[in-house]
Amino acid sequence: MSDYDDAAIQAAVARVAAVLQERGWLLSTAESCTGGWIAKSCTDLAGSSAWFDRGYVAYSYPAKEEELGVIPADLEAHGAVSEEIAGQMALGARQRSGSQVTLAATGIAGPGGGMANKPVGMVCLAWSVRGGLLTATTCHFEGDREAVRRQTVIRALDGVLHVLGG
């Protein structure tokens, strides 16, 4: 068993579910590099409709702009894989969904697409919480495409607990 296998993902989802249900809050996701994997992981848990609202998969620049309200000039200035864009994705998801907490993930899962300043395995995550909290971070994960994506799912879910103080 690795730190990011299916059991680890299921455990992370269960922890998030418990905290959200205790608060009566909903979670929405805004995903790029994970392609909906976080939302899928959440809805794999029976009863998730009590705490999971929706997921946005916005892979392209136009999708990020249209679905999440990401500012085109910021995409051009910072690139999709940046804390600035992850933050806009999380905020856009929260404003559009009405969920009390949202998370966003954008990154380079590989095997190609990396650059010197944005290598394969670089993922930017952000969380937006009702009341104004918006936080973002950059992670550098190791492994192949699936490993990077699995680590992203777990880190994004763990981040929900962190921003909610759970």
Short mmCIF file of N, CA and C in Angstrom, two decimals:
data_model
loop_
_atom_site.label_atom_id
_atom_site.label_comp_id
_atom_site.label_asym_id
_atom_site.label_seq_id
_atom_site.Cartn_x
_atom_site.Cartn_y
_atom_site.Cartn_z
N MET A 1 0.84 -1.18 0.00
CA MET A 1 0.00 0.00 0.00
C MET A 1 0.89 1.24 0.00
N SER A 2 0.63 2.14 -0.93
CA SER A 2 1.40 3.38 -0.98
C SER A 2 0.63 4.49 -0.28
N ASP A 3 1.31 5.63 -0.17
CA ASP A 3 0.68 6.78 0.48
C ASP A 3 -0.41 7.41 -0.37
N TYR A 4 -0.55 6.95 -1.62
CA TYR A 4 -1.54 7.55 -2.51
C TYR A 4 -2.32 6.50 -3.31
N ASP A 5 -2.53 5.33 -2.71
CA ASP A 5 -3.32 4.31 -3.39
C ASP A 5 -4.81 4.56 -3.14
N ASP A 6 -5.65 3.68 -3.67
CA ASP A 6 -7.10 3.87 -3.55
C ASP A 6 -7.56 3.96 -2.10
N ALA A 7 -6.96 3.14 -1.23
CA ALA A 7 -7.36 3.17 0.18
C ALA A 7 -7.02 4.52 0.82
N ALA A 8 -5.89 5.09 0.45
CA ALA A 8 -5.50 6.40 1.00
C ALA A 8 -6.45 7.49 0.51
N ILE A 9 -6.85 7.39 -0.76
CA ILE A 9 -7.81 8.36 -1.29
C ILE A 9 -9.15 8.22 -0.58
N GLN A 10 -9.60 7.00 -0.42
CA GLN A 10 -10.88 6.77 0.27
C GLN A 10 -10.85 7.28 1.71
N ALA A 11 -9.73 7.11 2.37
CA ALA A 11 -9.59 7.61 3.75
C ALA A 11 -9.64 9.13 3.78
N ALA A 12 -8.98 9.78 2.82
CA ALA A 12 -9.00 11.24 2.76
C ALA A 12 -10.42 11.74 2.52
N VAL A 13 -11.15 11.09 1.62
CA VAL A 13 -12.54 11.48 1.34
C VAL A 13 -13.38 11.32 2.61
N ALA A 14 -13.21 10.23 3.32
CA ALA A 14 -14.00 9.99 4.53
C ALA A 14 -13.75 11.08 5.57
N ARG A 15 -12.51 11.51 5.71
CA ARG A 15 -12.19 12.57 6.68
C ARG A 15 -12.87 13.89 6.27
N VAL A 16 -12.80 14.22 4.98
CA VAL A 16 -13.44 15.45 4.50
C VAL A 16 -14.95 15.36 4.69
N ALA A 17 -15.53 14.23 4.33
CA ALA A 17 -16.97 14.04 4.47
C ALA A 17 -17.43 14.27 5.90
N ALA A 18 -16.70 13.73 6.86
CA ALA A 18 -17.08 13.87 8.27
C ALA A 18 -17.09 15.33 8.70
N VAL A 19 -16.06 16.08 8.33
CA VAL A 19 -15.97 17.49 8.72
C VAL A 19 -17.08 18.30 8.05
N LEU A 20 -17.30 18.07 6.77
CA LEU A 20 -18.33 18.83 6.06
C LEU A 20 -19.73 18.50 6.59
N GLN A 21 -20.00 17.24 6.85
CA GLN A 21 -21.32 16.86 7.37
C GLN A 21 -21.55 17.46 8.76
N GLU A 22 -20.50 17.49 9.56
CA GLU A 22 -20.62 18.07 10.89
C GLU A 22 -21.03 19.54 10.80
N ARG A 23 -20.51 20.24 9.80
CA ARG A 23 -20.81 21.66 9.62
C ARG A 23 -22.07 21.90 8.79
N GLY A 24 -22.53 20.88 8.09
CA GLY A 24 -23.65 21.07 7.17
C GLY A 24 -23.24 21.84 5.93
N TRP A 25 -21.98 21.69 5.51
CA TRP A 25 -21.44 22.43 4.38
C TRP A 25 -21.32 21.55 3.15
N LEU A 26 -21.23 22.24 2.01
CA LEU A 26 -21.03 21.57 0.72
C LEU A 26 -19.66 21.90 0.15
N LEU A 27 -19.11 20.94 -0.60
CA LEU A 27 -17.84 21.08 -1.29
C LEU A 27 -18.08 21.02 -2.79
N SER A 28 -17.38 21.86 -3.54
CA SER A 28 -17.33 21.77 -4.99
C SER A 28 -15.86 21.78 -5.40
N THR A 29 -15.58 21.20 -6.57
CA THR A 29 -14.21 21.13 -7.06
C THR A 29 -14.09 21.82 -8.41
N ALA A 30 -12.90 22.34 -8.67
CA ALA A 30 -12.54 22.91 -9.97
C ALA A 30 -11.23 22.24 -10.37
N GLU A 31 -11.28 21.39 -11.37
CA GLU A 31 -10.13 20.55 -11.69
C GLU A 31 -9.65 20.73 -13.11
N SER A 32 -8.35 20.67 -13.25
CA SER A 32 -7.73 20.66 -14.58
C SER A 32 -6.93 19.37 -14.71
N CYS A 33 -5.76 19.30 -14.13
CA CYS A 33 -4.87 18.16 -14.32
C CYS A 33 -5.44 16.84 -13.81
N THR A 34 -6.36 16.88 -12.88
CA THR A 34 -6.96 15.66 -12.34
C THR A 34 -8.18 15.21 -13.12
N GLY A 35 -8.66 16.02 -14.04
CA GLY A 35 -9.73 15.62 -14.94
C GLY A 35 -11.00 15.11 -14.28
N GLY A 36 -11.31 15.59 -13.09
CA GLY A 36 -12.52 15.16 -12.39
C GLY A 36 -12.28 14.06 -11.37
N TRP A 37 -11.03 13.66 -11.19
CA TRP A 37 -10.71 12.56 -10.28
C TRP A 37 -11.09 12.89 -8.84
N ILE A 38 -10.93 14.14 -8.44
CA ILE A 38 -11.29 14.51 -7.07
C ILE A 38 -12.80 14.37 -6.88
N ALA A 39 -13.57 14.90 -7.82
CA ALA A 39 -15.03 14.79 -7.74
C ALA A 39 -15.46 13.33 -7.76
N LYS A 40 -14.84 12.53 -8.63
CA LYS A 40 -15.16 11.11 -8.71
C LYS A 40 -14.88 10.42 -7.37
N SER A 41 -13.74 10.76 -6.78
CA SER A 41 -13.38 10.16 -5.50
C SER A 41 -14.38 10.52 -4.41
N CYS A 42 -14.84 11.77 -4.44
CA CYS A 42 -15.84 12.20 -3.46
C CYS A 42 -17.15 11.44 -3.64
N THR A 43 -17.59 11.32 -4.87
CA THR A 43 -18.88 10.68 -5.12
C THR A 43 -18.82 9.16 -5.09
N ASP A 44 -17.62 8.59 -4.97
CA ASP A 44 -17.51 7.15 -4.74
C ASP A 44 -18.03 6.77 -3.36
N LEU A 45 -18.04 7.72 -2.44
CA LEU A 45 -18.51 7.46 -1.08
C LEU A 45 -20.03 7.55 -1.04
N ALA A 46 -20.67 6.50 -0.63
CA ALA A 46 -22.13 6.50 -0.53
C ALA A 46 -22.58 7.62 0.40
N GLY A 47 -23.62 8.32 0.01
CA GLY A 47 -24.14 9.41 0.82
C GLY A 47 -23.47 10.74 0.56
N SER A 48 -22.62 10.80 -0.45
CA SER A 48 -21.86 12.03 -0.71
C SER A 48 -22.74 13.20 -1.10
N SER A 49 -23.97 12.94 -1.52
CA SER A 49 -24.85 14.06 -1.88
C SER A 49 -25.17 14.94 -0.68
N ALA A 50 -24.90 14.47 0.52
CA ALA A 50 -25.12 15.28 1.72
C ALA A 50 -24.06 16.36 1.89
N TRP A 51 -22.91 16.21 1.21
CA TRP A 51 -21.82 17.16 1.42
C TRP A 51 -21.07 17.55 0.14
N PHE A 52 -21.33 16.88 -0.97
CA PHE A 52 -20.66 17.22 -2.24
C PHE A 52 -21.69 17.79 -3.20
N ASP A 53 -21.38 18.98 -3.75
CA ASP A 53 -22.33 19.66 -4.63
C ASP A 53 -22.07 19.40 -6.10
N ARG A 54 -20.86 19.74 -6.58
CA ARG A 54 -20.57 19.61 -8.01
C ARG A 54 -19.08 19.71 -8.26
N GLY A 55 -18.71 19.32 -9.48
CA GLY A 55 -17.33 19.44 -9.93
C GLY A 55 -17.26 20.08 -11.30
N TYR A 56 -16.31 20.95 -11.46
CA TYR A 56 -16.02 21.57 -12.76
C TYR A 56 -14.72 20.97 -13.26
N VAL A 57 -14.72 20.51 -14.51
CA VAL A 57 -13.49 20.09 -15.15
C VAL A 57 -13.22 21.12 -16.24
N ALA A 58 -12.21 21.93 -16.01
CA ALA A 58 -11.87 23.02 -16.92
C ALA A 58 -10.43 22.85 -17.35
N TYR A 59 -10.23 22.14 -18.45
CA TYR A 59 -8.90 21.78 -18.89
C TYR A 59 -8.26 22.87 -19.76
N SER A 60 -9.04 23.44 -20.64
CA SER A 60 -8.52 24.44 -21.57
C SER A 60 -8.63 25.84 -20.99
N TYR A 61 -7.89 26.77 -21.60
CA TYR A 61 -8.02 28.18 -21.21
C TYR A 61 -9.47 28.65 -21.36
N PRO A 62 -10.12 28.42 -22.53
CA PRO A 62 -11.50 28.89 -22.66
C PRO A 62 -12.44 28.30 -21.60
N ALA A 63 -12.23 27.04 -21.24
CA ALA A 63 -13.08 26.42 -20.20
C ALA A 63 -12.87 27.11 -18.86
N LYS A 64 -11.62 27.40 -18.52
CA LYS A 64 -11.34 28.08 -17.26
C LYS A 64 -12.00 29.46 -17.24
N GLU A 65 -11.96 30.15 -18.37
CA GLU A 65 -12.56 31.47 -18.47
C GLU A 65 -14.09 31.40 -18.40
N GLU A 66 -14.68 30.52 -19.19
CA GLU A 66 -16.14 30.45 -19.31
C GLU A 66 -16.80 29.82 -18.10
N GLU A 67 -16.25 28.74 -17.61
CA GLU A 67 -16.89 28.00 -16.51
C GLU A 67 -16.58 28.56 -15.13
N LEU A 68 -15.38 29.16 -14.98
CA LEU A 68 -14.94 29.56 -13.65
C LEU A 68 -14.62 31.04 -13.53
N GLY A 69 -14.70 31.78 -14.63
CA GLY A 69 -14.45 33.21 -14.56
C GLY A 69 -12.99 33.61 -14.44
N VAL A 70 -12.09 32.71 -14.83
CA VAL A 70 -10.67 33.04 -14.78
C VAL A 70 -10.40 34.18 -15.77
N ILE A 71 -9.61 35.12 -15.37
CA ILE A 71 -9.33 36.31 -16.17
C ILE A 71 -8.33 35.96 -17.28
N PRO A 72 -8.72 36.17 -18.55
CA PRO A 72 -7.83 35.80 -19.66
C PRO A 72 -6.44 36.42 -19.58
N ALA A 73 -6.35 37.69 -19.20
CA ALA A 73 -5.05 38.34 -19.12
C ALA A 73 -4.16 37.68 -18.06
N ASP A 74 -4.77 37.16 -16.99
CA ASP A 74 -4.00 36.48 -15.96
C ASP A 74 -3.51 35.12 -16.45
N LEU A 75 -4.32 34.44 -17.26
CA LEU A 75 -3.86 33.19 -17.86
C LEU A 75 -2.64 33.45 -18.74
N GLU A 76 -2.69 34.50 -19.52
CA GLU A 76 -1.56 34.83 -20.39
C GLU A 76 -0.33 35.24 -19.58
N ALA A 77 -0.54 35.99 -18.52
CA ALA A 77 0.58 36.49 -17.71
C ALA A 77 1.23 35.40 -16.86
N HIS A 78 0.42 34.53 -16.26
CA HIS A 78 0.93 33.57 -15.30
C HIS A 78 0.95 32.13 -15.80
N GLY A 79 0.14 31.84 -16.82
CA GLY A 79 -0.03 30.46 -17.26
C GLY A 79 -1.04 29.76 -16.39
N ALA A 80 -1.61 28.69 -16.93
CA ALA A 80 -2.65 27.96 -16.20
C ALA A 80 -2.12 27.33 -14.93
N VAL A 81 -0.85 26.93 -14.94
CA VAL A 81 -0.26 26.29 -13.76
C VAL A 81 0.42 27.37 -12.93
N SER A 82 -0.39 27.97 -12.07
CA SER A 82 0.08 29.04 -11.19
C SER A 82 -0.88 29.16 -10.02
N GLU A 83 -0.38 29.66 -8.93
CA GLU A 83 -1.24 29.86 -7.76
C GLU A 83 -2.31 30.90 -8.06
N GLU A 84 -1.99 31.89 -8.88
CA GLU A 84 -2.97 32.91 -9.24
C GLU A 84 -4.18 32.28 -9.92
N ILE A 85 -3.93 31.40 -10.86
CA ILE A 85 -5.04 30.78 -11.60
C ILE A 85 -5.76 29.75 -10.74
N ALA A 86 -5.03 28.98 -9.95
CA ALA A 86 -5.69 28.04 -9.04
C ALA A 86 -6.63 28.80 -8.10
N GLY A 87 -6.18 29.94 -7.60
CA GLY A 87 -7.03 30.76 -6.72
C GLY A 87 -8.28 31.24 -7.42
N GLN A 88 -8.13 31.70 -8.66
CA GLN A 88 -9.31 32.16 -9.42
C GLN A 88 -10.26 31.00 -9.71
N MET A 89 -9.71 29.82 -9.96
CA MET A 89 -10.55 28.65 -10.19
C MET A 89 -11.36 28.31 -8.94
N ALA A 90 -10.71 28.30 -7.78
CA ALA A 90 -11.40 27.98 -6.53
C ALA A 90 -12.46 29.03 -6.21
N LEU A 91 -12.11 30.30 -6.37
CA LEU A 91 -13.07 31.37 -6.10
C LEU A 91 -14.24 31.31 -7.07
N GLY A 92 -13.95 31.10 -8.35
CA GLY A 92 -15.02 31.00 -9.35
C GLY A 92 -15.96 29.85 -9.06
N ALA A 93 -15.43 28.73 -8.66
CA ALA A 93 -16.28 27.58 -8.32
C ALA A 93 -17.16 27.89 -7.13
N ARG A 94 -16.60 28.57 -6.14
CA ARG A 94 -17.42 28.89 -4.95
C ARG A 94 -18.51 29.88 -5.30
N GLN A 95 -18.19 30.90 -6.08
CA GLN A 95 -19.18 31.90 -6.45
C GLN A 95 -20.29 31.31 -7.32
N ARG A 96 -19.94 30.40 -8.20
CA ARG A 96 -20.92 29.83 -9.12
C ARG A 96 -21.74 28.71 -8.49
N SER A 97 -21.16 28.01 -7.55
CA SER A 97 -21.86 26.86 -6.97
C SER A 97 -22.65 27.20 -5.72
N GLY A 98 -22.20 28.16 -4.98
CA GLY A 98 -22.83 28.43 -3.69
C GLY A 98 -22.33 27.52 -2.59
N SER A 99 -21.38 26.63 -2.90
CA SER A 99 -20.79 25.78 -1.86
C SER A 99 -20.00 26.64 -0.89
N GLN A 100 -19.93 26.16 0.34
CA GLN A 100 -19.21 26.91 1.36
C GLN A 100 -17.70 26.76 1.23
N VAL A 101 -17.24 25.68 0.61
CA VAL A 101 -15.81 25.46 0.42
C VAL A 101 -15.58 24.82 -0.94
N THR A 102 -14.53 25.30 -1.61
CA THR A 102 -14.15 24.73 -2.90
C THR A 102 -12.66 24.50 -2.94
N LEU A 103 -12.26 23.61 -3.82
CA LEU A 103 -10.85 23.38 -4.05
C LEU A 103 -10.60 23.40 -5.54
N ALA A 104 -9.38 23.75 -5.91
CA ALA A 104 -8.98 23.78 -7.31
C ALA A 104 -7.62 23.14 -7.47
N ALA A 105 -7.43 22.48 -8.61
CA ALA A 105 -6.16 21.84 -8.93
C ALA A 105 -5.81 22.09 -10.39
N THR A 106 -4.61 22.59 -10.63
CA THR A 106 -4.11 22.79 -11.98
C THR A 106 -2.62 22.47 -11.98
N GLY A 107 -2.19 21.66 -12.94
CA GLY A 107 -0.79 21.27 -12.91
C GLY A 107 -0.34 20.57 -14.16
N ILE A 108 0.87 20.05 -14.08
CA ILE A 108 1.49 19.33 -15.19
C ILE A 108 1.74 17.90 -14.73
N ALA A 109 0.85 17.00 -15.13
CA ALA A 109 0.94 15.61 -14.69
C ALA A 109 1.90 14.79 -15.54
N GLY A 110 2.23 15.27 -16.73
CA GLY A 110 3.19 14.58 -17.58
C GLY A 110 2.55 13.52 -18.46
N PRO A 111 3.33 12.77 -19.18
CA PRO A 111 4.78 12.76 -19.10
C PRO A 111 5.44 13.97 -19.79
N GLY A 112 4.74 14.62 -20.69
CA GLY A 112 5.29 15.80 -21.36
C GLY A 112 4.69 17.06 -20.78
N GLY A 113 5.05 18.19 -21.39
CA GLY A 113 4.46 19.46 -21.01
C GLY A 113 5.25 20.27 -20.01
N GLY A 114 6.25 19.67 -19.41
CA GLY A 114 7.03 20.40 -18.42
C GLY A 114 8.00 21.38 -19.07
N MET A 115 8.36 22.39 -18.31
CA MET A 115 9.35 23.39 -18.73
C MET A 115 10.31 23.60 -17.55
N ALA A 116 11.37 24.33 -17.78
CA ALA A 116 12.35 24.55 -16.72
C ALA A 116 11.73 25.16 -15.47
N ASN A 117 10.85 26.15 -15.66
CA ASN A 117 10.25 26.83 -14.51
C ASN A 117 8.95 26.17 -14.04
N LYS A 118 8.44 25.23 -14.84
CA LYS A 118 7.23 24.50 -14.48
C LYS A 118 7.41 23.04 -14.91
N PRO A 119 8.11 22.27 -14.07
CA PRO A 119 8.42 20.89 -14.44
C PRO A 119 7.22 19.95 -14.27
N VAL A 120 7.31 18.79 -14.92
CA VAL A 120 6.33 17.75 -14.72
C VAL A 120 6.26 17.45 -13.22
N GLY A 121 5.07 17.34 -12.71
CA GLY A 121 4.85 17.09 -11.28
C GLY A 121 4.51 18.35 -10.50
N MET A 122 4.63 19.52 -11.14
CA MET A 122 4.26 20.77 -10.47
C MET A 122 2.74 20.93 -10.53
N VAL A 123 2.14 21.11 -9.37
CA VAL A 123 0.69 21.27 -9.26
C VAL A 123 0.40 22.44 -8.33
N CYS A 124 -0.49 23.31 -8.77
CA CYS A 124 -0.95 24.42 -7.93
C CYS A 124 -2.35 24.11 -7.44
N LEU A 125 -2.53 24.24 -6.15
CA LEU A 125 -3.80 23.96 -5.50
C LEU A 125 -4.30 25.21 -4.80
N ALA A 126 -5.61 25.34 -4.72
CA ALA A 126 -6.20 26.47 -3.99
C ALA A 126 -7.50 26.03 -3.35
N TRP A 127 -7.85 26.73 -2.27
CA TRP A 127 -9.09 26.48 -1.54
C TRP A 127 -9.75 27.82 -1.24
N SER A 128 -11.05 27.86 -1.43
CA SER A 128 -11.81 29.06 -1.13
C SER A 128 -12.90 28.69 -0.13
N VAL A 129 -13.00 29.48 0.94
CA VAL A 129 -13.97 29.20 1.99
C VAL A 129 -14.89 30.40 2.16
N ARG A 130 -16.17 30.12 2.33
CA ARG A 130 -17.14 31.18 2.59
C ARG A 130 -16.62 32.10 3.69
N GLY A 131 -16.77 33.39 3.48
CA GLY A 131 -16.27 34.36 4.44
C GLY A 131 -14.99 35.03 3.99
N GLY A 132 -14.44 34.56 2.87
CA GLY A 132 -13.32 35.27 2.29
C GLY A 132 -11.97 34.60 2.28
N LEU A 133 -11.79 33.48 2.98
CA LEU A 133 -10.49 32.83 2.99
C LEU A 133 -10.20 32.24 1.61
N LEU A 134 -9.07 32.61 1.05
CA LEU A 134 -8.58 32.02 -0.20
C LEU A 134 -7.10 31.74 0.02
N THR A 135 -6.71 30.50 -0.14
CA THR A 135 -5.32 30.12 0.05
C THR A 135 -4.88 29.24 -1.10
N ALA A 136 -3.62 29.34 -1.47
CA ALA A 136 -3.07 28.56 -2.56
C ALA A 136 -1.67 28.10 -2.22
N THR A 137 -1.26 27.01 -2.85
CA THR A 137 0.09 26.48 -2.65
C THR A 137 0.54 25.77 -3.91
N THR A 138 1.84 25.61 -4.02
CA THR A 138 2.43 24.87 -5.13
C THR A 138 3.11 23.63 -4.58
N CYS A 139 2.83 22.49 -5.21
CA CYS A 139 3.42 21.22 -4.81
C CYS A 139 4.25 20.68 -5.97
N HIS A 140 5.23 19.87 -5.64
CA HIS A 140 6.05 19.20 -6.65
C HIS A 140 6.01 17.71 -6.33
N PHE A 141 5.27 16.96 -7.14
CA PHE A 141 5.09 15.54 -6.92
C PHE A 141 6.00 14.73 -7.82
N GLU A 142 6.35 13.55 -7.37
CA GLU A 142 7.21 12.63 -8.12
C GLU A 142 6.37 11.50 -8.70
N GLY A 143 6.90 10.89 -9.74
CA GLY A 143 6.26 9.71 -10.31
C GLY A 143 5.69 9.95 -11.68
N ASP A 144 5.01 8.93 -12.18
CA ASP A 144 4.39 9.03 -13.50
C ASP A 144 3.09 9.81 -13.42
N ARG A 145 2.41 9.92 -14.55
CA ARG A 145 1.18 10.71 -14.64
C ARG A 145 0.16 10.31 -13.58
N GLU A 146 -0.08 9.03 -13.45
CA GLU A 146 -1.07 8.57 -12.47
C GLU A 146 -0.63 8.90 -11.05
N ALA A 147 0.64 8.72 -10.75
CA ALA A 147 1.14 9.02 -9.40
C ALA A 147 0.97 10.49 -9.07
N VAL A 148 1.29 11.37 -10.02
CA VAL A 148 1.13 12.81 -9.79
C VAL A 148 -0.34 13.13 -9.53
N ARG A 149 -1.21 12.55 -10.32
CA ARG A 149 -2.64 12.84 -10.16
C ARG A 149 -3.17 12.29 -8.83
N ARG A 150 -2.77 11.10 -8.46
CA ARG A 150 -3.21 10.53 -7.18
C ARG A 150 -2.74 11.40 -6.00
N GLN A 151 -1.49 11.81 -6.03
CA GLN A 151 -0.97 12.67 -4.97
C GLN A 151 -1.72 14.00 -4.92
N THR A 152 -2.09 14.50 -6.08
CA THR A 152 -2.86 15.75 -6.15
C THR A 152 -4.22 15.58 -5.48
N VAL A 153 -4.89 14.47 -5.75
CA VAL A 153 -6.21 14.21 -5.15
C VAL A 153 -6.10 14.24 -3.63
N ILE A 154 -5.14 13.52 -3.10
CA ILE A 154 -5.01 13.43 -1.64
C ILE A 154 -4.62 14.78 -1.03
N ARG A 155 -3.66 15.46 -1.65
CA ARG A 155 -3.23 16.76 -1.11
C ARG A 155 -4.36 17.78 -1.16
N ALA A 156 -5.15 17.77 -2.23
CA ALA A 156 -6.28 18.70 -2.35
C ALA A 156 -7.31 18.43 -1.25
N LEU A 157 -7.61 17.17 -1.01
CA LEU A 157 -8.58 16.82 0.03
C LEU A 157 -8.03 17.15 1.42
N ASP A 158 -6.78 16.83 1.66
CA ASP A 158 -6.17 17.18 2.95
C ASP A 158 -6.19 18.69 3.17
N GLY A 159 -6.04 19.45 2.09
CA GLY A 159 -6.08 20.90 2.18
C GLY A 159 -7.43 21.41 2.63
N VAL A 160 -8.50 20.73 2.26
CA VAL A 160 -9.84 21.11 2.74
C VAL A 160 -9.86 21.05 4.26
N LEU A 161 -9.34 19.97 4.80
CA LEU A 161 -9.31 19.83 6.26
C LEU A 161 -8.47 20.93 6.90
N HIS A 162 -7.36 21.23 6.27
CA HIS A 162 -6.48 22.28 6.80
C HIS A 162 -7.18 23.65 6.85
N VAL A 163 -7.83 24.04 5.75
CA VAL A 163 -8.46 25.36 5.73
C VAL A 163 -9.68 25.42 6.64
N LEU A 164 -10.26 24.27 6.92
CA LEU A 164 -11.42 24.26 7.82
C LEU A 164 -11.01 24.01 9.28
N GLY A 165 -9.72 23.88 9.51
CA GLY A 165 -9.24 23.67 10.88
C GLY A 165 -9.52 22.30 11.41
N GLY A 166 -9.76 21.34 10.49
CA GLY A 166 -10.07 19.97 10.92
C GLY A 166 -8.93 19.07 10.63
#
